[in-house]
Coordinates of C-alpha atoms and ligand atoms in Angstrom, one line a residue:
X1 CA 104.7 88.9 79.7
X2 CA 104.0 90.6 82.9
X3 CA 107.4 91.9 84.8
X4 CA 107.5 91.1 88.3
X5 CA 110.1 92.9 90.5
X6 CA 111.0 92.9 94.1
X7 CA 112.0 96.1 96.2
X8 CA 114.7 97.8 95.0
X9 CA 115.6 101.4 94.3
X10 CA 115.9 100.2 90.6
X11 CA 112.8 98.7 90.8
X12 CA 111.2 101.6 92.9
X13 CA 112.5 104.3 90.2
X14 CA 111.0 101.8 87.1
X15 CA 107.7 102.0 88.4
X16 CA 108.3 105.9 89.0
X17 CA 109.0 106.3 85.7
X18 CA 106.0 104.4 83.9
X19 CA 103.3 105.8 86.4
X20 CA 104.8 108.9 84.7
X21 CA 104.7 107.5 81.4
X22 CA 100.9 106.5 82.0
X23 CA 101.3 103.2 82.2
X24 CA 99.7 100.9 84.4
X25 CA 101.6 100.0 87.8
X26 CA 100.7 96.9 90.4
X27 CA 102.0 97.5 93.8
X28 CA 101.8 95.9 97.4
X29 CA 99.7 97.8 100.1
X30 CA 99.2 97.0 103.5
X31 CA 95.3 96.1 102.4
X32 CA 95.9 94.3 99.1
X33 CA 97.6 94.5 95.9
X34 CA 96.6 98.2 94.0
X35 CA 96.2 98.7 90.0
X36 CA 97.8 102.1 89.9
X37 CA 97.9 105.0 87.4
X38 CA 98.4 108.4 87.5
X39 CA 95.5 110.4 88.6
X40 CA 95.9 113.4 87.0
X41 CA 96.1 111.7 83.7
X42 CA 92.8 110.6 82.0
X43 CA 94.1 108.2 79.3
X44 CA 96.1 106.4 81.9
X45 CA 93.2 106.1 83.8
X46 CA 91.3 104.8 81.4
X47 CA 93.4 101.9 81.2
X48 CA 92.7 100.9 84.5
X49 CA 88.9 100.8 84.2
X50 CA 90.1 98.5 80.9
X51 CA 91.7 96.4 82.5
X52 CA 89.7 95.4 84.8
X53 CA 86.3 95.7 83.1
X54 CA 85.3 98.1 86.0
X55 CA 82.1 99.9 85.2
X56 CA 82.7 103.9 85.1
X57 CA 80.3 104.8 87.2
X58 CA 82.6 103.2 90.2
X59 CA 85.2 106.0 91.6
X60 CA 88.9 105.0 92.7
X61 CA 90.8 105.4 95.6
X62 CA 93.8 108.6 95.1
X63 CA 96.8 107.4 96.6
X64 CA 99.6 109.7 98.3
X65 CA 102.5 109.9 100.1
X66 CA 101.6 112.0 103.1
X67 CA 98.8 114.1 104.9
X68 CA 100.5 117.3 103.6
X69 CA 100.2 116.3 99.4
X70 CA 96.5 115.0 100.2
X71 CA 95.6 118.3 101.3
X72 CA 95.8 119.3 97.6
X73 CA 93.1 117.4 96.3
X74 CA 90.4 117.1 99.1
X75 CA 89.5 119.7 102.0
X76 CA 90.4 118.2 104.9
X77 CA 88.0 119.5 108.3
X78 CA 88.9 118.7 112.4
X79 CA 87.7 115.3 111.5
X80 CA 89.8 114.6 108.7
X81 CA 92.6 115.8 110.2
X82 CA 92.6 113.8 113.3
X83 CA 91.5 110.9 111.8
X84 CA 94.5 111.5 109.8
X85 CA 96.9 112.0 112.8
X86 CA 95.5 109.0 114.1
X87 CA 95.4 106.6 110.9
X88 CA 98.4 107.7 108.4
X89 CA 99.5 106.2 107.2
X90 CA 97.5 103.2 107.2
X91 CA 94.3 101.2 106.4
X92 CA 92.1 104.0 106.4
X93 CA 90.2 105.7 103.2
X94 CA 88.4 109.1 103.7
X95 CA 86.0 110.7 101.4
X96 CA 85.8 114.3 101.3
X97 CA 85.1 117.2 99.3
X98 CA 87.3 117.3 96.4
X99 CA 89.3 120.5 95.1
X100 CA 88.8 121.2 92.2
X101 CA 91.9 122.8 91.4
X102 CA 94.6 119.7 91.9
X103 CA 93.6 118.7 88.7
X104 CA 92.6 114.9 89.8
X105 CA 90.6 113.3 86.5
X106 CA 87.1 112.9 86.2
X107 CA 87.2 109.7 85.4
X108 CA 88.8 108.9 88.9
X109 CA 86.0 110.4 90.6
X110 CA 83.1 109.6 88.3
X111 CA 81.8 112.8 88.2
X112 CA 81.4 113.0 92.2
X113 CA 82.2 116.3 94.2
X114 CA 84.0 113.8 96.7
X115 CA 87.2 112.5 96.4
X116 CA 88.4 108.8 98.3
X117 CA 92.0 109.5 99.5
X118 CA 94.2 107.1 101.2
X119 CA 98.0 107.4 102.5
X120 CA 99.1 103.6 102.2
X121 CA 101.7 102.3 105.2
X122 CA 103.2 99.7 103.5
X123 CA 107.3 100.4 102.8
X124 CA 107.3 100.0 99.0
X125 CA 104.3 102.0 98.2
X126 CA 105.2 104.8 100.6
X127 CA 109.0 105.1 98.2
X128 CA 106.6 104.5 95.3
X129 CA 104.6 107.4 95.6
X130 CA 107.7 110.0 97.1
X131 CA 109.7 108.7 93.6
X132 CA 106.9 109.3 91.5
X133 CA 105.7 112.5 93.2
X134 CA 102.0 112.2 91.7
X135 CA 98.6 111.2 93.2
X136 CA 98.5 107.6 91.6
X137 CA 94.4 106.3 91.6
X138 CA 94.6 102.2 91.9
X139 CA 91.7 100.4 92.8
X140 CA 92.5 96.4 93.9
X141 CA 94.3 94.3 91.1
X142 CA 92.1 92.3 90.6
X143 CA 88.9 91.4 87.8
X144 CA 85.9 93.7 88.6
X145 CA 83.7 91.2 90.6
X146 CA 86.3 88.9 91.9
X147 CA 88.2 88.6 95.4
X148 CA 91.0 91.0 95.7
X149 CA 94.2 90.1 95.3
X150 CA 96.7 89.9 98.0
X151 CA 100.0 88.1 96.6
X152 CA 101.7 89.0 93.2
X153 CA 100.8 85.5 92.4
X154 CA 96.5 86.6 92.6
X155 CA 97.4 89.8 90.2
X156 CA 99.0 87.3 87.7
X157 CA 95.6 84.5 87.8
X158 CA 92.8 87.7 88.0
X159 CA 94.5 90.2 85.6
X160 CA 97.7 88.4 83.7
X161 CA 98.6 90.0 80.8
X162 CA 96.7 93.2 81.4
X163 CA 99.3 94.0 84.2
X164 CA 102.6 94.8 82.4
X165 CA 104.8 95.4 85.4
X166 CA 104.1 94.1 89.0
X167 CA 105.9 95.5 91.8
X168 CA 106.6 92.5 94.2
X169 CA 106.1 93.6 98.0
X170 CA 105.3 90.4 99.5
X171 CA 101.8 89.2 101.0
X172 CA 99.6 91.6 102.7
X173 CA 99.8 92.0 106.3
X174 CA 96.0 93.4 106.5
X175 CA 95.1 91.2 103.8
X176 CA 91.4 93.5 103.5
X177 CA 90.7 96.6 101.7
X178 CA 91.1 100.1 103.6
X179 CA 88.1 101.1 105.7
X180 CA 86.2 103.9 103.7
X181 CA 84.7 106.6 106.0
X182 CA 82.8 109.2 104.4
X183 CA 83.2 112.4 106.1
X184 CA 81.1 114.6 104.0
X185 CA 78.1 114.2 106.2
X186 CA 77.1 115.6 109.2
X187 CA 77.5 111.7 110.9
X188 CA 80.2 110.2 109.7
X189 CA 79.8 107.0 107.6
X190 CA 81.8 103.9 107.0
X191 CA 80.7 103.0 103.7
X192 CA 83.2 99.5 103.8
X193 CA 84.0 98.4 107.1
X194 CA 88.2 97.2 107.2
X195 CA 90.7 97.0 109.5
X196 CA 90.2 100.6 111.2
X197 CA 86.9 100.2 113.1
X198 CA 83.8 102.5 114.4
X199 CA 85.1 101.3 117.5
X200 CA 88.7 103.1 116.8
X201 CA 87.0 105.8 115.1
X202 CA 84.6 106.7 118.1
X203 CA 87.4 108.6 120.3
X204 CA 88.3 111.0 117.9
X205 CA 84.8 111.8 116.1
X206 CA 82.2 110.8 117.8
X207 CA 79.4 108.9 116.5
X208 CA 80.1 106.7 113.4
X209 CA 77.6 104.6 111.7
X210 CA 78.3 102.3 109.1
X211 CA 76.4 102.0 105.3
X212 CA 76.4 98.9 104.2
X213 CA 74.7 99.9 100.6
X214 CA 71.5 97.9 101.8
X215 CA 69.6 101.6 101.2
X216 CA 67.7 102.9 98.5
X217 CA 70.4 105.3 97.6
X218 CA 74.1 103.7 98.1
X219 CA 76.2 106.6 99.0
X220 CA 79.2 104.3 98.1
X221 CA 79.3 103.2 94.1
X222 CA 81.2 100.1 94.7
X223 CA 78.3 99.0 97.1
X224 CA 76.2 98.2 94.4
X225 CA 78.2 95.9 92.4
X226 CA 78.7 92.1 92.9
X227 CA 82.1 91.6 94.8
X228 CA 84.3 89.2 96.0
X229 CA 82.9 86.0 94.4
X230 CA 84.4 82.7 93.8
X231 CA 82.8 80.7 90.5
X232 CA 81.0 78.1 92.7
X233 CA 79.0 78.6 95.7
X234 CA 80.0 80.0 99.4
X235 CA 77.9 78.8 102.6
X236 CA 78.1 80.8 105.8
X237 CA 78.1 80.0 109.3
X238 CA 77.8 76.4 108.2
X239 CA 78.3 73.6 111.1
X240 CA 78.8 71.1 108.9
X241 CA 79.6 70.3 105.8
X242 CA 78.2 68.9 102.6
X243 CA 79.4 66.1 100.6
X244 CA 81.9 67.9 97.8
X245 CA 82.1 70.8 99.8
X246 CA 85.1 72.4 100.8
X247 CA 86.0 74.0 104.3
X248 CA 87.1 77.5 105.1
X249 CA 87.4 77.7 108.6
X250 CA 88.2 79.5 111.6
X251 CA 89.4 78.1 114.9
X252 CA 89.3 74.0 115.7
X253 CA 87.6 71.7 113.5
X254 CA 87.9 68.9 115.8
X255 CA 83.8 68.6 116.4
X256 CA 83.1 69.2 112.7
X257 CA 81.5 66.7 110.8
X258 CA 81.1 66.0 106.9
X259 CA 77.1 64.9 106.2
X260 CA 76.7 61.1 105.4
X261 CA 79.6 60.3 107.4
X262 CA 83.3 61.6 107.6
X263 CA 85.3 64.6 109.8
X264 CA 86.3 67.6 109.3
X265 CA 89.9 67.0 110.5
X266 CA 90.6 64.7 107.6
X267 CA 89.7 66.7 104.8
X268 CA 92.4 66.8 102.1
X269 CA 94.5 69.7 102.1
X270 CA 92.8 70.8 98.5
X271 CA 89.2 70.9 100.1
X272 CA 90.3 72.9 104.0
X273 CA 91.7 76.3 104.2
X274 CA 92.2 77.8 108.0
X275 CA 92.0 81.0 108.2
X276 CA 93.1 80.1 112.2
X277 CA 93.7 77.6 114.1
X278 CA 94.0 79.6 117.2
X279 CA 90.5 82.4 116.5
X280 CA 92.8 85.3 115.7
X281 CA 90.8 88.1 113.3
X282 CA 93.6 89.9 112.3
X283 CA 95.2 86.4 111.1
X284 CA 92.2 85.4 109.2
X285 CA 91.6 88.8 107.4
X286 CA 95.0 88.2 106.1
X287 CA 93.9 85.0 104.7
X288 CA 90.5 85.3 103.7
X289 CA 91.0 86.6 100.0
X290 CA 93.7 83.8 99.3
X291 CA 91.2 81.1 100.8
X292 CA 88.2 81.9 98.5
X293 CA 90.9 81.7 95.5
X294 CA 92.5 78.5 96.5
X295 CA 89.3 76.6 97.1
X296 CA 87.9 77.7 94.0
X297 CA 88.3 74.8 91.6
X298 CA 86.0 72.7 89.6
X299 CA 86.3 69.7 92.6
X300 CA 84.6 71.5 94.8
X301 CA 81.0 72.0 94.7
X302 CA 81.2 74.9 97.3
X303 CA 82.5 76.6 100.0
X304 CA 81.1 76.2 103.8
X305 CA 82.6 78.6 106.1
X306 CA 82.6 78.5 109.6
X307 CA 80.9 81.7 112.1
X308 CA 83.5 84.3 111.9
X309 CA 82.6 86.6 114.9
X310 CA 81.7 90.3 114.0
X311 CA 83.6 92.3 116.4
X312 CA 86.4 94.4 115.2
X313 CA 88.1 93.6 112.0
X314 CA 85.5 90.5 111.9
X315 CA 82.9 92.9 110.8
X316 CA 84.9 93.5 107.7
X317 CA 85.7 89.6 107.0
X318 CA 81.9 89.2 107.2
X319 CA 80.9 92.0 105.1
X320 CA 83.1 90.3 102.2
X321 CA 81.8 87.1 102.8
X322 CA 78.2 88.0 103.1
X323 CA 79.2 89.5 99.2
X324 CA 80.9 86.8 98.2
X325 CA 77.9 84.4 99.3
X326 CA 75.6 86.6 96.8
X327 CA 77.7 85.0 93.9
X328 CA 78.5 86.6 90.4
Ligands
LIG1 O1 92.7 99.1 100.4 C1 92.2 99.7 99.5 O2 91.4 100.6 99.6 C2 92.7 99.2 98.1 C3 94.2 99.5 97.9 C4 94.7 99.2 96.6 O3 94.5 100.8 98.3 N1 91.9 99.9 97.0 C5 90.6 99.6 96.8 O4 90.0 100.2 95.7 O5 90.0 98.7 97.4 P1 88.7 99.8 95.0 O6 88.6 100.6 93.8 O7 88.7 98.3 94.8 O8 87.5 100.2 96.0 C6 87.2 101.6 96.2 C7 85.9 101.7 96.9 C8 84.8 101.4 96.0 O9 83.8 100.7 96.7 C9 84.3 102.8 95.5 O10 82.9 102.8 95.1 C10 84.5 103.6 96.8 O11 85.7 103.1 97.3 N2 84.7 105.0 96.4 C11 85.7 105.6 95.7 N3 85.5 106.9 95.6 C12 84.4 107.2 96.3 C13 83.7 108.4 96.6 N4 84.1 109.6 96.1 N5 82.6 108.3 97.4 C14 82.2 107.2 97.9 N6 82.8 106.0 97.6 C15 83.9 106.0 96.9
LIG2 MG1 88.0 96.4 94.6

């Protein structure tokens, strides 16, 4: 049985205790739900990659409280450190050179010189990570391959069993992995676009460009591997919709129609998920993981999804669409 706990300083000081231990933690972020272990620890970490049938050559995120206990794992430049001032805590990943002397496990960084640090904002990780006073690695909780999770509810269906202990922070406000910027190049690169854009980024840094792993030589691990796919087939920018198909969409349906006859509007509840009603981004990032689980079920025969503009956090939503259209 998996334990599922709210916030509480009992529950808070559990989870302490096994990331300790070297036992496998869940907990909210801001983004989406993490599968945490102690860095430092190899055998715990190990677990992880088990768990989720990750391949090893894919590196994890380090998670820490504050700016001051990442600077003992990565060297942190001008960049970093307004970036830093800027964006923890909060969605925001950087990649920098790693220091050889905080002791983070190999297996976290798979072998790389670089190490992906984040400072997470959301209230129950931020105690987490003060009561456990460790560097915890968690990648999302969910199957290697499949949409991340964003409710306790998602851990339970991808992971079940594997998780032992789940600590419940509600759903997540961002609802889209942390933007990763590599900063260990003279131009700094996003290698996964999120919720913290070039655009934001721009001020501080100057020039960003973003990676997108359609290269010869991904500078991102993760980039190469098959992400965010439901079992049966997702259509973007569709206008209308098939017969069997199901409907994620964004803003009014009222024009849409279903081929061979039939509208959009009157879709059952089973076969429509909307991300928006009213066009917000921010709104539909939070709901974009949850509507490529809900839909996925053996009565549809596929997902359209309506145009999702690609301005600010929109770039994200269609990065893990255009992923999640490449299937399995
Ligand atoms: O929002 C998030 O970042 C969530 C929450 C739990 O914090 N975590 C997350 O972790 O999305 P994961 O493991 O699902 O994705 C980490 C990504 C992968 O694409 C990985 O290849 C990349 O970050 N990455 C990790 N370390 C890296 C490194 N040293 N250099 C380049 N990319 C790295
Ligand atoms: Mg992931």
């Amino acid at each position: 049985m998996t334990i599922i706990k709210t916030i509480s300083d009992a529950s808070i000081a559990e989870a302490a205790d096994r990331l300790r231990a070297g036992e496998l933690v869940c907990f909210a972020t801001e983004t989406v739900y993490g599968l945490g272990a102690n860095a430092l620890d190899g055998k715990a970490i190990a677990k992880i990659f088990e768990a989720k049938n990750r391949p090893s050559f894919n590196p994890l995120i380090v998670h820490v409280a504050d700016k001051k206990e990442a600077e003992k794992y990565v060297v942190m430049d001008a960049r970093a450190r307004a970036v830093a001032a800027q964006f923890w805590p909060g969605p925001l990943t950087l990649v920098l050179p790693r220091k050889k002397e905080g002791g983070i496990s190999d297996l976290v960084t798979a072998g790389l010189d670089t190490l992906a640090i984040r400072v997470p904002a959301h209230p129950g990780a931020q105690k987490l990570l003060k009561a456990a006073g460790i560097p915890v690695a968690a990648p999302s909780a969910n199957a290697s391959g499949e949409p991340s999770a964003t409710t306790p509810r998602h851990v339970v269906d991808s992971l079940g069993e594997r998780v032992p202990f789940i600590l419940a922070g509600g759903a997540c406000t961002v609802g889209l992995e942390s933007t990763v910027l590599d900063l260990t190049q003279t131009i700094p690169l996003i290698l996964r676009p999120g919720a913290v854009t070039a655009e934001d980024l721009e001020p501080l840094i100057g020039v960003v460009e973003y990676d997108d792993g359609n290269t010869d030589k991904p500078r991102s691990p993760g980039q190469l591997i098959k992400h965010y796919a439901p079992s049966i087939p997702v259509r973007l920018n569709a206008v209308d919709i098939n017969q069997g198909e199901a409907l994620i969409s964004f803003g009014p349906v009222t024009f849409m129609g279903i081929r061979g006859g039939g509208a959009a509007k009157d879709l059952p509840p089973e076969k429509i998920f909307h991300l928006s009603e009213t066009g917000d981004l921010h709104e539909a990032a939070a709901n974009i993981f949850a509507a490529l689980r809900a839909l996925d079920h053996p009565g549809n025969i596929g997902m359209a999804v309506m145009n999702i503009p690609a301005r600010g956090v929109g770039i994200a939503i269609n990065d893990r669409l255009k992923r999640a259209a490449q299937g399995r």
